[in-house]
Coordinates of C-alpha atoms in Angstrom, one line a residue:
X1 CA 11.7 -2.0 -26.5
X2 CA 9.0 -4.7 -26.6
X3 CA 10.7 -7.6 -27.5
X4 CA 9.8 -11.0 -26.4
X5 CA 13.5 -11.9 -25.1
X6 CA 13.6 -8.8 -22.9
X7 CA 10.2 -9.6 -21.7
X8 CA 10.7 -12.9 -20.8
X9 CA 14.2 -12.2 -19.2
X10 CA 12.9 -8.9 -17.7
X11 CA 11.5 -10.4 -14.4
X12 CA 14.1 -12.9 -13.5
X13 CA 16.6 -10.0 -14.1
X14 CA 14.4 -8.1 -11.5
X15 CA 14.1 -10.3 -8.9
X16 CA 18.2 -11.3 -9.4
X17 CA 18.7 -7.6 -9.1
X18 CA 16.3 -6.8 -6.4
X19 CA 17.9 -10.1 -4.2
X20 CA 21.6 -8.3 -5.3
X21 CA 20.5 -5.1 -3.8
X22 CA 19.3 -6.8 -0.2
X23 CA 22.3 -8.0 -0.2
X24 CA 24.5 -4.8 -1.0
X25 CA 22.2 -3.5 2.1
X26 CA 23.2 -6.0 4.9
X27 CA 26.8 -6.0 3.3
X28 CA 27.2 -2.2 3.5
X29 CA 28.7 -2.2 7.7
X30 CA 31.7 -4.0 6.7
X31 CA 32.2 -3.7 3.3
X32 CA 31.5 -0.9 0.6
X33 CA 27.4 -0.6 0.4
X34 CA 24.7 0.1 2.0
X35 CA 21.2 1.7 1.7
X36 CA 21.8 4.0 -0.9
X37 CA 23.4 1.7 -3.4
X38 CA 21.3 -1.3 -2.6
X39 CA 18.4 1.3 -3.1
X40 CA 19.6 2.3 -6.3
X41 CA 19.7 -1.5 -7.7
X42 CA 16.4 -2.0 -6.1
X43 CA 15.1 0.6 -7.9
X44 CA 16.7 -0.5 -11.3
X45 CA 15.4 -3.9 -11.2
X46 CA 11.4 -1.8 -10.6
X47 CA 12.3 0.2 -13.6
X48 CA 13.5 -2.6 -16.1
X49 CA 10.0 -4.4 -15.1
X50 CA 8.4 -1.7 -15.8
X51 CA 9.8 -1.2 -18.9
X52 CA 9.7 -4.4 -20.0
X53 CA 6.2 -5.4 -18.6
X54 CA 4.5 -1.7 -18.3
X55 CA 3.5 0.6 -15.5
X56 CA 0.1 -1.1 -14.5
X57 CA 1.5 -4.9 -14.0
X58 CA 4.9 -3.4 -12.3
X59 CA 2.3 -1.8 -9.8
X60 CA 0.2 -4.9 -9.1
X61 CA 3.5 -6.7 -8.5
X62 CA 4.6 -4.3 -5.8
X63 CA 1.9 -4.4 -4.2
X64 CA 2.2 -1.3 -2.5
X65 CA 2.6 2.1 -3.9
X66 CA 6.4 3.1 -4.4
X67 CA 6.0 6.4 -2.2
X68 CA 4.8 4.5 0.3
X69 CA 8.0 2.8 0.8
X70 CA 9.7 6.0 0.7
X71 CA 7.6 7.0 3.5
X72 CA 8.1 4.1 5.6
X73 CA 11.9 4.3 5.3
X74 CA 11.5 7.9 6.7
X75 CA 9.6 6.2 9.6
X76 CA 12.2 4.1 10.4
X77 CA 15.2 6.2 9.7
X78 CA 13.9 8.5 12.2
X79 CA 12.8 5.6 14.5
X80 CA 16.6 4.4 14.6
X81 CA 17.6 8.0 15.7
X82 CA 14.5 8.2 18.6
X83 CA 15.8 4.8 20.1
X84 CA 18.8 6.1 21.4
X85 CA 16.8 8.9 23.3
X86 CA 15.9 6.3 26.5
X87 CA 19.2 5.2 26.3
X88 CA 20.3 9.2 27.6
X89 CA 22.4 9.4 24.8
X90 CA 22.4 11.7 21.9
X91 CA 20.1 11.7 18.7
X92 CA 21.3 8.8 16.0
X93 CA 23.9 7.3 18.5
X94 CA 24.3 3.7 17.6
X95 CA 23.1 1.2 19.5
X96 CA 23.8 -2.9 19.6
X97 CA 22.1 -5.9 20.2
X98 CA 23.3 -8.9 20.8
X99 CA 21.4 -12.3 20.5
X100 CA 23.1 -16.1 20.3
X101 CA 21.0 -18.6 18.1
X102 CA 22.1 -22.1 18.0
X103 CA 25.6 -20.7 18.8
X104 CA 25.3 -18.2 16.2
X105 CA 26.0 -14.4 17.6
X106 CA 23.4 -12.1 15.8
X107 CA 24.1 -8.4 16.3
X108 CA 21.3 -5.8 15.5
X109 CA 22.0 -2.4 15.5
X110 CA 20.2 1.0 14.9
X111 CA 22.7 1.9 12.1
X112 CA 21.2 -1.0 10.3
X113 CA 17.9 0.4 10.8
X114 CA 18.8 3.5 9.7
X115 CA 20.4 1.7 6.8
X116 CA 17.3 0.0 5.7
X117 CA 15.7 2.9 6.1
X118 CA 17.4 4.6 3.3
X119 CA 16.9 1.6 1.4
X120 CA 13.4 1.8 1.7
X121 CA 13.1 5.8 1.0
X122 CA 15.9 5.4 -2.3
X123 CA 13.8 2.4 -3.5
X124 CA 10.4 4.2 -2.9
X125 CA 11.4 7.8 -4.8
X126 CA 13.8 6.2 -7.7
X127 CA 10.5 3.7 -8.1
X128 CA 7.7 6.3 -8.3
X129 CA 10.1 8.7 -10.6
X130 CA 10.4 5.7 -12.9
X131 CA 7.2 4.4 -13.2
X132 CA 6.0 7.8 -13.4
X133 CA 8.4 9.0 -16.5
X134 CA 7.4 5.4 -17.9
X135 CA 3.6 5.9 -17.8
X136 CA 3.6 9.2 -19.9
X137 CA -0.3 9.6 -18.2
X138 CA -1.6 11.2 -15.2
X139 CA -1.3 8.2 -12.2
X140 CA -2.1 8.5 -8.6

């Protein structure tokens, strides 16, 4: 599929989808969502760049190696679960935040953490098993 439509509508659709799924993360305490999902349409809009643009520009434009996401989103999945620990209370107990800005009430939490950890670590595997299927040749 190496049309010039799809590759000239192939990044905006990425970045469209790749803003959709940040959102389906932060949306996923109160409504239906969260890291998985918003991983999952992450990780689409990686693999329709890459098919649209190849393996070796969709790498450049990450930036970073998928699995290294994936390993990061461990890290702070397990970081959300540790931060509970000084608190005396059990492993992955949620914890809250609070912080007023400009009369705005900002609430943090370490299920959010954990959330975008999942993000991160769905994103980073679903990535690397598509641009790795895509690339047909022996990549690091």
């Amino acid at each position: 599929m190496n049309t010039v439509i799809f590759r000239t509508a192939a990044p905006i659709l990425a970045a469209l989808m790749i803003m959709f799924s940040v959102f389906v993360l932060l949306r996923g305490h109160n409504e239906p969502g969260g890291g998985f999902i918003g991983g999952l349409i992450g990780a689409s809009g990686i693999a329709i760049y890459g098919i649209a643009c190849g393996v070796e520009a969709t790498r450049k434009a990450l930036k970073v190696h998928p699995i290294s996401l994936a390993g990061f989103g461990v890290f702070l999945a397990a970081l959300s679960g540790f931060l509970s620990l000084p608190a005396a209370d059990p492993f992955l107990t949620g914890l809250w935040v609070t912080f007023f800005v400009e009369g705005a009430e900002i609430a943090l939490s370490t299920p959010m953490l954990f959330d975008i950890g999942v993000y991160f670590v769905v994103v980073g595997a679903v990535g690397t098993i598509a641009l790795t299927l895509e690339g047909g040749e022996d990549e690091d």
